[in-house]
Tab-separated table of C-alpha atoms in Angstrom:
chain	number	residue	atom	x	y	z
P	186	UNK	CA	114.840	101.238	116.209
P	187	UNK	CA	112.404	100.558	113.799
P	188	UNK	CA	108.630	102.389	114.273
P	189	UNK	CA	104.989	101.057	113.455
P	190	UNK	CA	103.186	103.805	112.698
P	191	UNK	CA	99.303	103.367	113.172
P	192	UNK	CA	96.279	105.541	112.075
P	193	UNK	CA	92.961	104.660	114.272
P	194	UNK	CA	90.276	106.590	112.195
P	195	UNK	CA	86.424	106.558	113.399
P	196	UNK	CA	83.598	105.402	111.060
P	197	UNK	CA	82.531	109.041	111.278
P	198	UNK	CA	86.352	109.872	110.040
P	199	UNK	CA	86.365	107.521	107.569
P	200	UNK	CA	87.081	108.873	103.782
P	201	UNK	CA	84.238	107.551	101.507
P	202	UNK	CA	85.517	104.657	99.005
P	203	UNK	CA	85.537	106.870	96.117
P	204	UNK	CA	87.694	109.392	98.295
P	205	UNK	CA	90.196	106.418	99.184
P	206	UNK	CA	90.441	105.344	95.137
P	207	UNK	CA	91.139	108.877	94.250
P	208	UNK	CA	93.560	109.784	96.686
P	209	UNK	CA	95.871	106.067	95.753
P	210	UNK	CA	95.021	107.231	92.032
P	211	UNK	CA	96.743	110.689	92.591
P	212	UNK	CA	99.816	109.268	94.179
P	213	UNK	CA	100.182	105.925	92.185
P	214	UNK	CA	100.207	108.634	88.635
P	215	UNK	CA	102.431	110.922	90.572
P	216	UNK	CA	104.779	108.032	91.430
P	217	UNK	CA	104.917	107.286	87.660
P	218	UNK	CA	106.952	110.402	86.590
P	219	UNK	CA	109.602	108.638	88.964
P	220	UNK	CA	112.643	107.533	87.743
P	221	UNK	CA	114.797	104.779	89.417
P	222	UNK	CA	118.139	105.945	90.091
P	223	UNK	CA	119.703	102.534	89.047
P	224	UNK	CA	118.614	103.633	85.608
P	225	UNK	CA	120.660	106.289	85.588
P	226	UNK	CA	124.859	106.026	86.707
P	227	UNK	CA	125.869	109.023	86.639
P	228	UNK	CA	123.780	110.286	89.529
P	229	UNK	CA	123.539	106.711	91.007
P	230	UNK	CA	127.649	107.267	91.486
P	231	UNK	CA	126.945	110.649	92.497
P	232	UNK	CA	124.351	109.922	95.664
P	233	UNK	CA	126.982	107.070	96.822
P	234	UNK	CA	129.462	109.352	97.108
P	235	UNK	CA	127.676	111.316	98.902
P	236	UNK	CA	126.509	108.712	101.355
P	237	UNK	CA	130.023	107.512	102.030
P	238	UNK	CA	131.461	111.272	102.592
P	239	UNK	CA	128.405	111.864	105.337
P	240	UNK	CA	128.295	108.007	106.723
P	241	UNK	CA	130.796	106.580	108.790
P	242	UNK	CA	129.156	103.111	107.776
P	243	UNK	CA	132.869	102.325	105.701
P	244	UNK	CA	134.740	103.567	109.030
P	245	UNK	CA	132.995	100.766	110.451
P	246	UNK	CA	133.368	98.242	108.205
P	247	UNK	CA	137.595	98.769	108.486
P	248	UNK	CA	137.158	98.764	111.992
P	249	UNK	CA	134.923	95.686	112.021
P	250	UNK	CA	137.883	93.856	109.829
P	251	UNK	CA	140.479	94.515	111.559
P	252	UNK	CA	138.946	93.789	114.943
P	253	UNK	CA	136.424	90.865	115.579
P	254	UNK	CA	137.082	89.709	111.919
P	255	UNK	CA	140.865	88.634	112.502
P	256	UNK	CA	140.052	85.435	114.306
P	257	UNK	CA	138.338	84.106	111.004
P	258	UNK	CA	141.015	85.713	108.859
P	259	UNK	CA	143.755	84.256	110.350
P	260	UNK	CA	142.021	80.549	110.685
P	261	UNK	CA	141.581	80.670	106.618
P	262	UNK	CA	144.872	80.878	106.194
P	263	UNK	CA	146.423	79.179	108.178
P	264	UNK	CA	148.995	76.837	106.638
P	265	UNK	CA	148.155	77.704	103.227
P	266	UNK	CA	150.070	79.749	100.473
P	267	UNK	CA	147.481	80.575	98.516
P	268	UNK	CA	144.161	82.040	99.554
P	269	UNK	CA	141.145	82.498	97.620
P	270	UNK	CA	139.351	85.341	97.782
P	271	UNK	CA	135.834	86.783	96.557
P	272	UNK	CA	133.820	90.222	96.480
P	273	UNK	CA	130.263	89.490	95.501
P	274	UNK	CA	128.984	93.380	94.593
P	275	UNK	CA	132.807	94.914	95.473
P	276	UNK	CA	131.755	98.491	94.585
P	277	UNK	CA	134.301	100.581	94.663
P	278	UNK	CA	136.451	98.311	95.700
P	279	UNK	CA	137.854	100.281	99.391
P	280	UNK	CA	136.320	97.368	101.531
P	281	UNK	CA	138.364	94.641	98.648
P	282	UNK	CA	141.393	95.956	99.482
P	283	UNK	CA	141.489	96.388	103.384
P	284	UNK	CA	140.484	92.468	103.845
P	285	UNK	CA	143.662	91.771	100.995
P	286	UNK	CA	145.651	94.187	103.334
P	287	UNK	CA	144.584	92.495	106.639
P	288	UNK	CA	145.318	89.086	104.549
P	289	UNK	CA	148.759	90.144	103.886
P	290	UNK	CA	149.190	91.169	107.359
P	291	UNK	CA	148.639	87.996	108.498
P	292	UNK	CA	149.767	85.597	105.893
P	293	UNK	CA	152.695	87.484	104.606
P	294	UNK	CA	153.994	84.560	102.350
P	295	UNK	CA	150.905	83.371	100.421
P	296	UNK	CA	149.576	84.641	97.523
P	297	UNK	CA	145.814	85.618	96.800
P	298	UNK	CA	143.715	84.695	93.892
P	299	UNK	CA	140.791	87.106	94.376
P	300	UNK	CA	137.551	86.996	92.584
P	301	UNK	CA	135.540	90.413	91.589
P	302	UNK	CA	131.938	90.547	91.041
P	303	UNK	CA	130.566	93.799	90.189
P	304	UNK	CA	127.449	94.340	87.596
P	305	UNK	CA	128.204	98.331	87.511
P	306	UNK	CA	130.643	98.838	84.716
P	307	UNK	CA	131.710	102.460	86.161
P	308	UNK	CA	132.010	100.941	89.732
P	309	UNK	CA	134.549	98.148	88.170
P	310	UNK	CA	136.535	100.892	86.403
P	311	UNK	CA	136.930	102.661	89.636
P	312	UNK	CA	137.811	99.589	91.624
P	313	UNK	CA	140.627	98.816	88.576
P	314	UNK	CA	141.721	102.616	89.342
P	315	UNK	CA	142.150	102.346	92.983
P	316	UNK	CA	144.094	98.753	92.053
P	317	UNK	CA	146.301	100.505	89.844
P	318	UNK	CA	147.223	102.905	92.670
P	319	UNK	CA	147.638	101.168	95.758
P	320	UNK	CA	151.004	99.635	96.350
P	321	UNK	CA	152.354	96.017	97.383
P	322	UNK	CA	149.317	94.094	95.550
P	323	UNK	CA	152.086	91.810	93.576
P	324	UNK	CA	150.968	89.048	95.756
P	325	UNK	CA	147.777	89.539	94.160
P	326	UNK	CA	145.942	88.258	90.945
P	327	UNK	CA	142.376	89.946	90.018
P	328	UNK	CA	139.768	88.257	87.779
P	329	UNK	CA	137.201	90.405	87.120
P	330	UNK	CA	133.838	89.508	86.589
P	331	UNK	CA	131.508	92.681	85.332
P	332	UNK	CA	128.617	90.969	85.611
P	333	UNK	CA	125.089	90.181	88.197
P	334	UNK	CA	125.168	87.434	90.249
P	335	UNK	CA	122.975	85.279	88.084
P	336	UNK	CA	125.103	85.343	85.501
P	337	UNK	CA	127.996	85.051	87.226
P	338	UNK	CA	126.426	81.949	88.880
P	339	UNK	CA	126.194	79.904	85.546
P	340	UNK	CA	129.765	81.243	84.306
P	341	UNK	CA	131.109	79.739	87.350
P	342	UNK	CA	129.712	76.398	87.151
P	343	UNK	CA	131.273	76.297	83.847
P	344	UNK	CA	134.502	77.851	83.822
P	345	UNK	CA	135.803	76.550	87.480
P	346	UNK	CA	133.091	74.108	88.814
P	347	UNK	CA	135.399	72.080	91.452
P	348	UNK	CA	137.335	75.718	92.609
P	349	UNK	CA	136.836	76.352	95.988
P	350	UNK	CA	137.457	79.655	98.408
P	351	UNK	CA	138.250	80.606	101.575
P	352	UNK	CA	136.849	84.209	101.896
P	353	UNK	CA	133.889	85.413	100.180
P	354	UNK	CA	132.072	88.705	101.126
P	355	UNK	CA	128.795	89.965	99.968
P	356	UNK	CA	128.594	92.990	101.619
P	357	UNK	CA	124.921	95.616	101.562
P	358	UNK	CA	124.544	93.505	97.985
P	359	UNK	CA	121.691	90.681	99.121
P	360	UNK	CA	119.308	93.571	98.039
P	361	UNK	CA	119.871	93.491	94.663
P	362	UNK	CA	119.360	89.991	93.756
P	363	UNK	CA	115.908	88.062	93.047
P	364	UNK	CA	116.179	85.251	95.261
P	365	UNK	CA	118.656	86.052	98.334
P	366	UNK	CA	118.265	82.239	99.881
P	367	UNK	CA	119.269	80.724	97.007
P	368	UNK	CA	121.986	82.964	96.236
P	369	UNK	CA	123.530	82.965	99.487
P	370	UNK	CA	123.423	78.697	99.667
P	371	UNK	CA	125.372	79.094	96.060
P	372	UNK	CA	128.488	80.964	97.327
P	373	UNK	CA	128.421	79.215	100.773
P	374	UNK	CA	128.274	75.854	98.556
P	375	UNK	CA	131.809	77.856	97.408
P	376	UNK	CA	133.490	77.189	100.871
P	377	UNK	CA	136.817	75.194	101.291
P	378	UNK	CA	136.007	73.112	104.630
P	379	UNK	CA	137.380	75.641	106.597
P	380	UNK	CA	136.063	78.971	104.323
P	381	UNK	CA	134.106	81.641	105.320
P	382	UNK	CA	131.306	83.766	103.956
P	383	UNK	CA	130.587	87.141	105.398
P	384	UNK	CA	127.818	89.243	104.704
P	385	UNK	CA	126.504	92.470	105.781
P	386	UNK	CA	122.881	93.919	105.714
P	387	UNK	CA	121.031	96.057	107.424
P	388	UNK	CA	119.722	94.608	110.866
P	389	UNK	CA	116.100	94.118	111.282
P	390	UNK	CA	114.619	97.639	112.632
P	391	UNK	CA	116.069	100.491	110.585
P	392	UNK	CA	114.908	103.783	109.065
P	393	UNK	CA	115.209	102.215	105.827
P	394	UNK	CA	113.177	99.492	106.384
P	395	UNK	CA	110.565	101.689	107.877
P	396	UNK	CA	110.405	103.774	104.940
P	397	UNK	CA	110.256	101.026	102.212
P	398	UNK	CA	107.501	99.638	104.385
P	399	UNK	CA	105.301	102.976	104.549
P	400	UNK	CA	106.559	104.369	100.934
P	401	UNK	CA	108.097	102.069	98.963
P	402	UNK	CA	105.201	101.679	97.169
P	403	UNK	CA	105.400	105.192	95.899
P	404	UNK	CA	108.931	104.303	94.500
P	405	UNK	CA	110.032	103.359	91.397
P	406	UNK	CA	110.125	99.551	90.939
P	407	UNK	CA	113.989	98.831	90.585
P	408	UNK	CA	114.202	94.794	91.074
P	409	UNK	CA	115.749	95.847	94.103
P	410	UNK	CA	114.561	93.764	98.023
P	411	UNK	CA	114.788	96.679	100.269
P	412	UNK	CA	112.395	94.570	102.946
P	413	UNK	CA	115.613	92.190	102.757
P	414	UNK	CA	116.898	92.484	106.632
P	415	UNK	CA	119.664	90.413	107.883
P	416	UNK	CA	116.975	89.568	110.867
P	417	UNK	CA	115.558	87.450	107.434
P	418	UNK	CA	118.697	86.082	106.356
P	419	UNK	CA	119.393	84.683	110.526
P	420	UNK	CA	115.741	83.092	110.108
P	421	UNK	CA	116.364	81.650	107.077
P	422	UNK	CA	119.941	80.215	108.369
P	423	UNK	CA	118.380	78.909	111.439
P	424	UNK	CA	115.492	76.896	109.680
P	425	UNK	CA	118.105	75.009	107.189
P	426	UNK	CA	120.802	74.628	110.453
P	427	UNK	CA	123.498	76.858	109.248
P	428	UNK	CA	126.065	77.930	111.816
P	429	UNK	CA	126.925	81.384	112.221
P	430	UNK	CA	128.453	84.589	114.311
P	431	UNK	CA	126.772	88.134	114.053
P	432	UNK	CA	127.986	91.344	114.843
P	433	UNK	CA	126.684	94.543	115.205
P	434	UNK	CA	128.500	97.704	113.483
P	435	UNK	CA	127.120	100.761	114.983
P	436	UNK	CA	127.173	103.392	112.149
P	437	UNK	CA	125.921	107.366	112.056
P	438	UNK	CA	125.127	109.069	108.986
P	439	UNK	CA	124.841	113.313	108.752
P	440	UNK	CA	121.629	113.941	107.161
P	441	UNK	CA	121.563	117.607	108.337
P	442	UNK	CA	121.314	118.991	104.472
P	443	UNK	CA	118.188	116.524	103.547
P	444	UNK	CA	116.263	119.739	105.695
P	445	UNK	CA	117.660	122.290	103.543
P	446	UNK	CA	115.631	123.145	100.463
P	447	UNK	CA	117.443	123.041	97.417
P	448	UNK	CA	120.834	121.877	98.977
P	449	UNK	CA	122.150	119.577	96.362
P	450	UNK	CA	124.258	117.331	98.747
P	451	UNK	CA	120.613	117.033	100.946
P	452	UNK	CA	119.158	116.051	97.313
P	453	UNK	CA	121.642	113.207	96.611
P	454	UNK	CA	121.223	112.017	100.114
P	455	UNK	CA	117.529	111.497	99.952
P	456	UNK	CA	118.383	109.745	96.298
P	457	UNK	CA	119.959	107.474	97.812
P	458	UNK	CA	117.648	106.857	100.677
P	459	UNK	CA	114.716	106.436	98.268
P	460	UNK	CA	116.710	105.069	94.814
P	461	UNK	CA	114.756	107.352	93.101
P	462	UNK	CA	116.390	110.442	90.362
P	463	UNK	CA	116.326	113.922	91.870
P	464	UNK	CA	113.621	113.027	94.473
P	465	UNK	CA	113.250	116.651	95.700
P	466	UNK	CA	112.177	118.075	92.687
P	467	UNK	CA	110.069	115.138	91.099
P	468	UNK	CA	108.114	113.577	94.287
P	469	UNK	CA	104.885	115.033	95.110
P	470	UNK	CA	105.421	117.752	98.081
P	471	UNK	CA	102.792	115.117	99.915
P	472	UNK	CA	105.392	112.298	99.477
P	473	UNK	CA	108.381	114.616	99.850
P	474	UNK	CA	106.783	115.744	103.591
P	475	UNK	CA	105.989	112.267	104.298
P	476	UNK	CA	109.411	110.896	103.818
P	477	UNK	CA	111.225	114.355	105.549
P	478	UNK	CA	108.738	113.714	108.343
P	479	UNK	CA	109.811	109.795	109.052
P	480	UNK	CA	113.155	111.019	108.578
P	481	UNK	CA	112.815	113.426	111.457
P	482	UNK	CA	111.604	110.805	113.799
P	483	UNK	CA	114.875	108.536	113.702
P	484	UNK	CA	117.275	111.598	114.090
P	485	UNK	CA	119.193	112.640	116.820
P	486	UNK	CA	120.568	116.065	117.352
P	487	UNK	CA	124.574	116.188	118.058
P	488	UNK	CA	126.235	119.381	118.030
P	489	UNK	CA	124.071	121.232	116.122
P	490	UNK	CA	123.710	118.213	113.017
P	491	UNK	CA	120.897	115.916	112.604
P	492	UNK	CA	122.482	111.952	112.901
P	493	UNK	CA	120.590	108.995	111.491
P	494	UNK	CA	121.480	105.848	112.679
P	495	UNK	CA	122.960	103.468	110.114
P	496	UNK	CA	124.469	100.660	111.877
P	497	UNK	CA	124.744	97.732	109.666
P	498	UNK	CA	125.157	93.919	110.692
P	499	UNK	CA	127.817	91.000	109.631
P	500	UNK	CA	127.270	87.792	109.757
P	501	UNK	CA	130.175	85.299	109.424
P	502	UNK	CA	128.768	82.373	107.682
P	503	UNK	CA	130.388	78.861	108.344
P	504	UNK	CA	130.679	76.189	105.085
């Protein structure tokens, strides 16, 4: 789905080198009133909210789990009364608690010691919330871990450095980490023999990879990898001779509002897209029509709303 978007400009055309310095100079200080929006989690909270209420990217998750994911669910399990279980970047924990629910489904007598690995302090609180709410979890025992994945790393390797799982998910989290090979040949080093690791990117040719690529450079620097595909992740798998299944999750979001001036659901939207703090009011109006403008050329039009397509991709990772 993904676009290259060219410019072929004529000598004649061709904006003098003191033109081309000025006009980077301009946008690189206009990108510098920009504020990340991991710095601030409030609105960070807010914008995800917002995506999942719009997306049906969660929808397809579930459905994804308890469809073509069952096979590797059951196989896990099978003979076992115990299961161990971890969420690498769990969130707000929704996506947790439907794989312990398919688990339970399946493997009605064994219990499940599941690992939680979540950085965002509010997120954590959230997930403890919905724990504290949902019924028949007796059969399961939390640890939580409010910390990155670095860190949690090194904790591990001292606290439980022979403990083994079965499950582990790292689901859209690869971005946020400094070196994704390394950390996804860490908790696939994790693996009982017969464990799995699943984890879910974006695929290759999305909008968002197309506008990192042609504005991420006017973005705030968060330490995030938005370039990070799971097309990179497959090549990096096939080069060290990892085994593995992918999926496709076909997955629509309703970006209808981001065309609305001023509509504050629109605003947290195109937060989200772009991780940066009310984007609509601080980008330049140059940046803000850029970005609107690529947006408008991965829409579809479907009864009257404008539909971006968000599909994601899972890929179930043998030990």
């Amino acid at each position: 789905m993904k676009r290259r978007h060219s410019v072929n400009i004529s000598a004649a055309a061709t904006p003098s080198h003191g033109l081309i310095h000025l006009l980077t100079w301009t946008i690189g200080n206009m990108a510098a009133t920009l504020n990340s929006l991991m710095d601030s989690n409030p609105r960070y909270l807010e914008a995800f909210d917002e995506c999942l209420k719009n997306s049906t990217e969660h929808q397809c998750m579930i459905t994804f789990i308890q469809g073509p994911l069952q096979d590797a669910l059951t196989s896990i399990g099978e003979g076992k009364t115990s299961l161990n279980v971890m969420g690498v970047g769990s969130g707000l924990g929704q996506i947790d608690l439907e794989i312990i629910r398919q688990l339970r489904l399946l493997h009605p007598k064994a219990k499940v010691d599941n690992e939680v690995v979540e950085p965002s302090s509010d997120m954590l609180d959230k997930y403890k919330d919905l724990v504290s709410k949902t019924s028949d979890l007796d059969h399961v025992t939390f640890t939580w871990n409010n910390m990155k994945t670095s860190e949690f790393e090194k904790a591990w390797k001292e606290r439980n450095p022979d403990k083994k799982m079965d499950f582990i998910h790292m689901i859209q989290m690869l971005y946020y980490v400094e070196d994704s090979d390394a950390t996804l040949l860490f908790f696939r080093s994790l693996l009982r023999k017969n464990g799995k690791l699943l984890i879910i990117l974006l695929p290759g040719d999305t909008f968002d990879t197309m506008l990192w690529e042609t504005y991420g450079a006017h973005f705030c620097k968060s330490g995030m990898n938005q370039f990070l595909t799971a097309k990179d992740v497959k090549n990096f798998m096939d080069t060290k001779g990892i085994s593995y299944q992918s999926y496709s999750l076909p997955s629509y979001m309703d970006v209808t509002s981001c065309f609305i001036p001023g509509d504050v659901k629109g605003e947290l939207l195109l937060d989200s897209m772009t991780e940066v703090q009310n984007f609509s009011k601080n980008a330049s109006p140059e940046l803000m029509e850029g970005v609107l403008k690529l947006l408008r050329d991965y829409i579809k039009q479907e009864d009257g709303k404008s539909m971006l397509d968000t599909s994601i991709e899972a890929l179930l990772i043998d030990p």
